[in-house]
Short mmCIF file of C-alpha atoms in Angstrom, two decimals:
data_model
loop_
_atom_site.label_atom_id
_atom_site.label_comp_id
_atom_site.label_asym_id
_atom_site.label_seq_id
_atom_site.Cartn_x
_atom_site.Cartn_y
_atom_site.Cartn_z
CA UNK A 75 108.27 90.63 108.87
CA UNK A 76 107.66 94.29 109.09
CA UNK A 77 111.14 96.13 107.73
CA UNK A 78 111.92 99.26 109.35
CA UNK A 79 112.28 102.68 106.35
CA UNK A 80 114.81 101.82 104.13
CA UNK A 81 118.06 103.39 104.92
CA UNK A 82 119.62 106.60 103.01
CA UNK A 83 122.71 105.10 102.36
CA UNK A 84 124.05 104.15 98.93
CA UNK A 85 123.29 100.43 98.06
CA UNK A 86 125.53 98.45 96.88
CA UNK A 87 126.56 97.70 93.10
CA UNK A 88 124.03 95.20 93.05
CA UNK A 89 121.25 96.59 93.93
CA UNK A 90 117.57 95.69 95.36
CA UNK A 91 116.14 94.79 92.04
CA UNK A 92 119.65 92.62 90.68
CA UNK A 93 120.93 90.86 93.60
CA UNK A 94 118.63 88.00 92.76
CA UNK A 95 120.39 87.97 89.19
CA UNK A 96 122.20 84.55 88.25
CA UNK A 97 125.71 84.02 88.22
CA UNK A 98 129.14 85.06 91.09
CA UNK A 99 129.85 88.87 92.59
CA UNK A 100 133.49 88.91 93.91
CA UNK A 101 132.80 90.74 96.84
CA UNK A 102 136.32 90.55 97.81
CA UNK A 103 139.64 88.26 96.09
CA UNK A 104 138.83 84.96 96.99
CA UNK A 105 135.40 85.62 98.28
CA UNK A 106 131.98 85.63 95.75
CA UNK A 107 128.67 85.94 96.65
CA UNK A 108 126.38 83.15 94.78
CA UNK A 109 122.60 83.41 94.18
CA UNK A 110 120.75 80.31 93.88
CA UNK A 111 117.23 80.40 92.85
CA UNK A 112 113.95 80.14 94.90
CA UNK A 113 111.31 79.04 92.66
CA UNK A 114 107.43 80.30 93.72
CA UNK A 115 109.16 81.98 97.19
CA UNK A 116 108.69 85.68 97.80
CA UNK A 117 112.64 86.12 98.86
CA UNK A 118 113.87 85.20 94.53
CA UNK A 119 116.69 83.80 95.69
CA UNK A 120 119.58 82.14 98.39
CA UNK A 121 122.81 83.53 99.05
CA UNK A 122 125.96 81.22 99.07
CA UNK A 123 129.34 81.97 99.26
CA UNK A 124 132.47 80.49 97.84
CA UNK A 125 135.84 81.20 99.73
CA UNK A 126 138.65 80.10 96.89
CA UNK A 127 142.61 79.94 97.62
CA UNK A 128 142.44 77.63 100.35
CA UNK A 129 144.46 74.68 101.11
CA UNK A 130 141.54 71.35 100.81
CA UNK A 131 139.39 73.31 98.02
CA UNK A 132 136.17 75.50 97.74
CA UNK A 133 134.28 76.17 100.90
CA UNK A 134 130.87 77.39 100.72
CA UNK A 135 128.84 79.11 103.42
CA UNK A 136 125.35 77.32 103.05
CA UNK A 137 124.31 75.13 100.39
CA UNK A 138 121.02 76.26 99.38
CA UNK A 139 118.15 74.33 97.98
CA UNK A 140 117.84 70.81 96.99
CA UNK A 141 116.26 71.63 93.55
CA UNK A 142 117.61 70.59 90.31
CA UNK A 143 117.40 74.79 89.04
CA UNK A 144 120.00 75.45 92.30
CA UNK A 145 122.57 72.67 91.61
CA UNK A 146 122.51 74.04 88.08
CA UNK A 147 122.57 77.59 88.77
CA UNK A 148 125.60 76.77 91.39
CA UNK A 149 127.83 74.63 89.21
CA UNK A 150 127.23 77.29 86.45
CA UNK A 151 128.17 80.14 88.66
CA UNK A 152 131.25 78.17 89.68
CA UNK A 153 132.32 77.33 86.67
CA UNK A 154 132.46 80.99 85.40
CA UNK A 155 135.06 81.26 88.33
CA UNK A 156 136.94 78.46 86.79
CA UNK A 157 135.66 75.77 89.68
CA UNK A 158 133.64 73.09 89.17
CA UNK A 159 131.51 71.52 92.42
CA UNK A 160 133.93 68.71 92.99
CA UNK A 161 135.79 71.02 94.52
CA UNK A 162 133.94 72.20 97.21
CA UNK A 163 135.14 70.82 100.40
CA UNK A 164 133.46 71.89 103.27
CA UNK A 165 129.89 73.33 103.62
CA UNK A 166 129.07 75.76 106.73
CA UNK A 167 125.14 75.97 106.99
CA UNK A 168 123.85 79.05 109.25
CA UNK A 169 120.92 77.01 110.05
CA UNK A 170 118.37 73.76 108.89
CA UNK A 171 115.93 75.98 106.75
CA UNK A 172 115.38 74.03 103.81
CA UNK A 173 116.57 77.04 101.31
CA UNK A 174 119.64 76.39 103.28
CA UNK A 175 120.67 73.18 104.40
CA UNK A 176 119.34 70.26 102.12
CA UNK A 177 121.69 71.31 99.45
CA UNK A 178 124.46 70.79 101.70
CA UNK A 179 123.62 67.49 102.38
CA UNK A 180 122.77 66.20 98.65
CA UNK A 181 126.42 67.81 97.53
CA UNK A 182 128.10 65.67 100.32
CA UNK A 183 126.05 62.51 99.22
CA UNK A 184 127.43 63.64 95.27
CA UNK A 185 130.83 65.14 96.41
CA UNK A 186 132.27 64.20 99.42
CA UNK A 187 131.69 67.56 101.41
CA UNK A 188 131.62 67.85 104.68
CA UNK A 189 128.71 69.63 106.34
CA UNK A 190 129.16 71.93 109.41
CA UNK A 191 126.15 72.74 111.50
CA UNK A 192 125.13 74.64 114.69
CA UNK A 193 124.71 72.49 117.61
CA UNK A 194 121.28 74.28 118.61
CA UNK A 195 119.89 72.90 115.65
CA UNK A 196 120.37 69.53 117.04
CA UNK A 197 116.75 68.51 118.32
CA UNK A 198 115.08 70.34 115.26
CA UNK A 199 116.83 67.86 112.87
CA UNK A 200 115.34 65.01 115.45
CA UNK A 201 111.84 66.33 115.32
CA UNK A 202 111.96 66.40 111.56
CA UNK A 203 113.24 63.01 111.31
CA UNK A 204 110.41 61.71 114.18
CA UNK A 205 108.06 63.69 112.90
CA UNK A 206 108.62 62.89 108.86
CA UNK A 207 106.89 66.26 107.47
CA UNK A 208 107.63 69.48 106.22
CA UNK A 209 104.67 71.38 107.65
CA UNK A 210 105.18 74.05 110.19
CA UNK A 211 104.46 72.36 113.26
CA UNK A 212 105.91 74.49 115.52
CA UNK A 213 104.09 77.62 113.60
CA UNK A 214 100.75 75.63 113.56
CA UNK A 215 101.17 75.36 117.40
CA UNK A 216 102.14 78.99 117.63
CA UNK A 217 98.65 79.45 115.72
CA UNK A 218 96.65 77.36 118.31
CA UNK A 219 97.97 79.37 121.13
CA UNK A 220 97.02 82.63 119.64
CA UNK A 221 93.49 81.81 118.81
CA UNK A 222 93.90 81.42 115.25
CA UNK A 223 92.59 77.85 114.68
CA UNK A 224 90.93 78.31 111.76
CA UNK A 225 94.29 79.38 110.44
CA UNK A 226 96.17 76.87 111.82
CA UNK A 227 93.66 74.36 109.75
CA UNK A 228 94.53 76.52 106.80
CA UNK A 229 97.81 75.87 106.60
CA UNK A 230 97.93 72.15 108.21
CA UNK A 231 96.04 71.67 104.68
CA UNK A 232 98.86 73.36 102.34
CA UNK A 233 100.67 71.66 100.13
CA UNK A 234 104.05 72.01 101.43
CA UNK A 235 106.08 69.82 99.42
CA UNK A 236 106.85 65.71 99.92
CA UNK A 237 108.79 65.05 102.69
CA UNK A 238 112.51 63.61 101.87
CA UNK A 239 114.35 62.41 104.93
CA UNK A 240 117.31 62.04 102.62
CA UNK A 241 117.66 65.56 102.57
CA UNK A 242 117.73 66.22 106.55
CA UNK A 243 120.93 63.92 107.47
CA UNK A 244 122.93 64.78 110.32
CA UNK A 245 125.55 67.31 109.56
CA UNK A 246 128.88 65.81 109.90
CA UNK A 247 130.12 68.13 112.69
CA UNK A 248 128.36 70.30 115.16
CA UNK A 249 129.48 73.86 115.26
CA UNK A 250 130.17 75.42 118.33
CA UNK A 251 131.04 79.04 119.72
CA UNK A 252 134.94 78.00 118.40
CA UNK A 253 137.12 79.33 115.59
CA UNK A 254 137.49 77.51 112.06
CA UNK A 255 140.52 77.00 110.16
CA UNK A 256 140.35 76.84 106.36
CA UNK A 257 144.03 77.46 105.00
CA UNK A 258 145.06 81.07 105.82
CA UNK A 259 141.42 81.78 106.08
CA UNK A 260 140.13 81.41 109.91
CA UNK A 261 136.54 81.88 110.23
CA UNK A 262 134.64 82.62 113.78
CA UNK A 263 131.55 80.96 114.25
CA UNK A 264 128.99 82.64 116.39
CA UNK A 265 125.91 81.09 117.37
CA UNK A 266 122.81 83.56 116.92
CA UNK A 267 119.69 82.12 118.15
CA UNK A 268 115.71 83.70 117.16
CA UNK A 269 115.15 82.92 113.57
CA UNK A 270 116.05 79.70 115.00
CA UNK A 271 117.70 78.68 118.08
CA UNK A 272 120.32 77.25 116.62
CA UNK A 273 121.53 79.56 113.60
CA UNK A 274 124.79 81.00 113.55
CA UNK A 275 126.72 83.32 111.70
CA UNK A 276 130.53 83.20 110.62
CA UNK A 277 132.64 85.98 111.04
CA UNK A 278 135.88 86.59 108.68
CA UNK A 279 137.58 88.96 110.65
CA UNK A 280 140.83 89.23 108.76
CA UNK A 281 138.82 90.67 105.99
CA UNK A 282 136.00 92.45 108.05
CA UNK A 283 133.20 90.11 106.03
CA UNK A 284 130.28 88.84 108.70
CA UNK A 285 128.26 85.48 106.89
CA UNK A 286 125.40 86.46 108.27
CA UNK A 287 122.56 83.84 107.01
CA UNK A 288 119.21 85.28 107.98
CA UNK A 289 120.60 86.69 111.57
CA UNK A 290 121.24 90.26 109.51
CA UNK A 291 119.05 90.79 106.22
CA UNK A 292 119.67 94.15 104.45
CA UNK A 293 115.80 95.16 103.83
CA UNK A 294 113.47 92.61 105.65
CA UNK A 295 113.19 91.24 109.10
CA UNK A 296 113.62 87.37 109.31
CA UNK A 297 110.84 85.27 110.94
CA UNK A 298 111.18 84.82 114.22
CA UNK A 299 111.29 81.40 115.66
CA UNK A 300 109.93 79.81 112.24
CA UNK A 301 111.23 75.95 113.51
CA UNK A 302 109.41 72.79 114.51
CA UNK A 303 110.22 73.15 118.35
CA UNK A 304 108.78 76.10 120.21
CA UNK A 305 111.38 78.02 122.23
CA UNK A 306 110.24 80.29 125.33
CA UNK A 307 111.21 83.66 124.25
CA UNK A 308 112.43 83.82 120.77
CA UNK A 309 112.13 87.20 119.99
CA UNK A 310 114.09 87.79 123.49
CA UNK A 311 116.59 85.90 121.86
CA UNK A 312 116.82 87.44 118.42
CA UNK A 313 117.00 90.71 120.22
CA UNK A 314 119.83 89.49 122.39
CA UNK A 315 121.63 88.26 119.37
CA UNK A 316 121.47 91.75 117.42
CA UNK A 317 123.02 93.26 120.11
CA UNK A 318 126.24 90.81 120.29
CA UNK A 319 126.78 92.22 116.84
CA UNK A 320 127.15 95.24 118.26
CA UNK A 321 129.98 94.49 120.59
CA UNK A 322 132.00 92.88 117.85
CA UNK A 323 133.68 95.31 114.92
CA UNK A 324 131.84 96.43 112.44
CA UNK A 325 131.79 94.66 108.97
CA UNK A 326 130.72 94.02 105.81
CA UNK A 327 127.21 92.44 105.93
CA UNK A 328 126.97 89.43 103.34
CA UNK A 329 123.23 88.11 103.94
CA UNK A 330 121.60 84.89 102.82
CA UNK A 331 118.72 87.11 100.74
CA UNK A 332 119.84 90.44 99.26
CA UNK A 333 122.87 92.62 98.61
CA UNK A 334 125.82 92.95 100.19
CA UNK A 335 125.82 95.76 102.56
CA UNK A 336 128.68 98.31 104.26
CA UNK A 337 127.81 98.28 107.87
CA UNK A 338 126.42 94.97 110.09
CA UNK A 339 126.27 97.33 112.62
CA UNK A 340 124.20 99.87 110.44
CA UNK A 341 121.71 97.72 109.64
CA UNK A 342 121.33 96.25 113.08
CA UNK A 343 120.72 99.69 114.23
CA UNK A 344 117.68 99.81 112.39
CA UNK A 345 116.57 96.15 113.32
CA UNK A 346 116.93 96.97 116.99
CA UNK A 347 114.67 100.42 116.45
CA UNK A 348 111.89 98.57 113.88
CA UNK A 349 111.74 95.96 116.91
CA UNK A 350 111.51 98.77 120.03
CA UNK A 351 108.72 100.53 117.30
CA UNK A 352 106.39 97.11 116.91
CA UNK A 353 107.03 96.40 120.15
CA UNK A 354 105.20 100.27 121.12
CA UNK A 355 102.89 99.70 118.47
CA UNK A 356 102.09 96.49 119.66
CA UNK A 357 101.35 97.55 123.69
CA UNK A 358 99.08 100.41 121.95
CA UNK A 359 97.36 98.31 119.99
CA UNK A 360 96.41 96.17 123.25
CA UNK A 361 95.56 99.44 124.75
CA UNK A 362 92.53 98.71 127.85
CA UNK A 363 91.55 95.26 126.35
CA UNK A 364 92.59 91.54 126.62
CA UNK A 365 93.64 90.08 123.52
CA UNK A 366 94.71 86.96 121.92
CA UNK A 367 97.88 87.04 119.03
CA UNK A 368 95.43 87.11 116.10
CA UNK A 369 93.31 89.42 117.13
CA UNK A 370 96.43 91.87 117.52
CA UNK A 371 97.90 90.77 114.23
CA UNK A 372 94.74 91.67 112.56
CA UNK A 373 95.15 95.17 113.78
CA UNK A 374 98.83 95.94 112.86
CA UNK A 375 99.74 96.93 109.50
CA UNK A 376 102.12 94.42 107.30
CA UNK A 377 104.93 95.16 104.96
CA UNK A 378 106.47 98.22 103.94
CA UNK A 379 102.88 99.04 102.40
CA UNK A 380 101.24 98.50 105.86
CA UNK A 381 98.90 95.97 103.85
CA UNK A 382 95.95 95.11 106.39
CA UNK A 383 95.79 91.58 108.12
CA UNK A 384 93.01 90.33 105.54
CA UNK A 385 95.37 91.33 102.47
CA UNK A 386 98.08 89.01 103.30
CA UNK A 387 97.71 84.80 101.96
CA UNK A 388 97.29 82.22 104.72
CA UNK A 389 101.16 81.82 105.21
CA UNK A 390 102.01 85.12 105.66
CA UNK A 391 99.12 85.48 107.55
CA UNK A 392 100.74 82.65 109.80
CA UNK A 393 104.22 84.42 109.87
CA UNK A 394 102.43 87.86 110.79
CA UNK A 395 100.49 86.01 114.10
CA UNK A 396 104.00 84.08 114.70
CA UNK A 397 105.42 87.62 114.93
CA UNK A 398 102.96 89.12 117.26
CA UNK A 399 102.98 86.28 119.86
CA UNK A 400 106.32 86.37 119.61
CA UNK A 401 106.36 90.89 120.38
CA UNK A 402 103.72 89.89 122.85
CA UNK A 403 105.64 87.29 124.93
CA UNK A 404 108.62 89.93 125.06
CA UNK A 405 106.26 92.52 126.34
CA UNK A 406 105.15 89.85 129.02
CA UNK A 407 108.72 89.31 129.86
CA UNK A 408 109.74 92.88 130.40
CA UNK A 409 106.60 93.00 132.55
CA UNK A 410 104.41 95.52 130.48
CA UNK A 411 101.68 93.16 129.54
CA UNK A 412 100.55 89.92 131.59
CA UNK A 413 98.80 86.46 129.87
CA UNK A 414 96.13 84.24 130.94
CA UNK A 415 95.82 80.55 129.60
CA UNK A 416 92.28 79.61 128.66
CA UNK A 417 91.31 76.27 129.55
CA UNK A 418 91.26 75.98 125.77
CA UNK A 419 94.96 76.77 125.26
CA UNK A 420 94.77 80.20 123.65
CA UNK A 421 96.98 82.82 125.41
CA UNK A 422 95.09 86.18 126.21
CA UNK A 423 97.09 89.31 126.78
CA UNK A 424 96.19 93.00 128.66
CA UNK A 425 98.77 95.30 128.92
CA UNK A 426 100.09 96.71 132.35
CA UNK A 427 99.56 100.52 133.47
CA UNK A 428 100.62 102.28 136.20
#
């Protein structure tokens, strides 16, 4: 949530302030990067991406959100490329997030599509279909554990939108570690679990171009774990999964929020070093006391402005103590802090000297 200094390099054509703007960037022949709107979020806008020239139509890589503004904002961006949505074939979804995955399923119901899904997001469709709500359960829990119940009340009591099961079908195949044929165009999917455990990213390496959802995002750090089922160490595994990027060749970086970047493994670079630097910040803050999550969180800085705890609205407030149980737990698990369970639930941490 915090985002490392932004890097010296040149940005891209579209920049920070125009990425969001309507309508298709060829980012390379065949390939055009699609922003579909985000109405009342902070990030503006979803990325999607058409791949054109292939044998059985349009595929897209996610399908953004199931709003009337995105459908129309897609089939007009299409239709300057001289598609129209019928033609969309197949839709590859990095991962169940609403802004990415229940416009996938309401094209297939129009169109026909077929929707491709990581397996690890499996049991997180299940819970949203047993649980029939799109509140942040999993967060909420998160809250509970780190002392922040008020909070967690807070946000239980947010309006956060009716609940339509419609939208959260089953994908119609489960993705994976395996290689995708489209046509001449083979696609590598790779799963990346930690914004959630069962994201992954698809990797065009023919034309160096990594789809990289919200695994890679050119000026902000995704959430970390944001799902309905808790998973034990998800930071751990959002670390783990910047690092595989790392061992692959470098490419261009085409997020799900942002511009198109020059370097995944740039950019990953300086998500590794923002994490090492909140995870030191985060053992200092600790210093000689036991703490819960939210007391931590309320003594970090937020944002590029370093707003304080109190600044931030009740949501981000939960994403900020998400974040810091989350740094915590990884400073547990690489045995420079230690927690204690109160009979109450809430998960007290002291850092380890010597």
């Amino acid at each position: 949530m915090t985002p490392p200094t932004p890097p010296t390099t040149p940005t891209p054509r579209f920049d920070r302030g125009r990425w969001a703007d309507a309508g298709a960037q060829t980012v390379r022949p065949g390939v055009h990067r699609i922003p579909l709107p985000l109405p009342d979020d902070g990030l503006r806008a979803v990325n999607v991406y058409a791949l054109e020239g292939l044998a059985d139509g349009l595929v897209l890589i996610d399908g953004g959100w199931s709003i009337p503004e995105s459908r129309k904002a897609l089939e007009d961006a299409l239709a300057g490329l001289g598609h129209d949505l019928g033609e969309i074939s197949h839709i590859l979804v990095t991962h169940i997030h609403r802004d990415h995955y229940t416009q996938a399923v309401e094209l297939r119901r129009l169109l026909g599509s077929r929707v491709y899904l990581g397996s690890g997001e499996r049991r997180g469709l299940e819970l949203l279909g047993s649980l029939g709500t799109s509140q942040p359960a999993g967060s909420i829990q998160t809250l509970l554990r780190a002392g922040a119940h008020e909070l967690a009340e807070q946000v239980a009591a947010m309006d956060h939108g009716d609940f339509d099961p419609s939208v959260w079908e089953a994908p119609d195949r489960w993705l994976e570690a395996e290689e995708l044929r489209f046509g001449d165009c083979e696609l590598t999917v790779i799963p990346t679990p930690g914004h959630t455990r069962g994201h992954v990213v698809y990797l065009d390496r023919a034309r160096g171009l990594l789809f990289s959802g919200d695994h890679v995002l050119p000026h902000i750090t995704p959430s970390i774990g944001f799902e309905l089922g808790p998973t034990a160490l998800p930071l751990g595994d959002y670390l783990d999964s910047l690092r595989l990027m790392t061992t692959l060749a470098d490419a261009r970086l085409l997020p799900a929020h942002g511009p198109v970047g020059d370097s995944v493994h740039a950019r990953v670079g300086e998500l590794l070093t923002h994490h090492d630097d909140r995870l030191t910040e985060t053992l200092t803050v600790l210093g000689d006391r036991t703490l819960d999550a939210h007391t931590v969180a309320g003594e970090l800085g937020w944002t590029r402005r370093r707003l304080p705890f109190a600044d931030l609205n009740a949501f981000n407030q939960m994403l900020a103590v998400n974040e810091t149980a989350a740094h915590l737990d990884v400073l547990v698990a690489r045995g420079q802090a230690r927690h204690t369970r109160s009979d109450g639930g809430v998960d007290h941490y002291t850092a380890v000297t010597g």
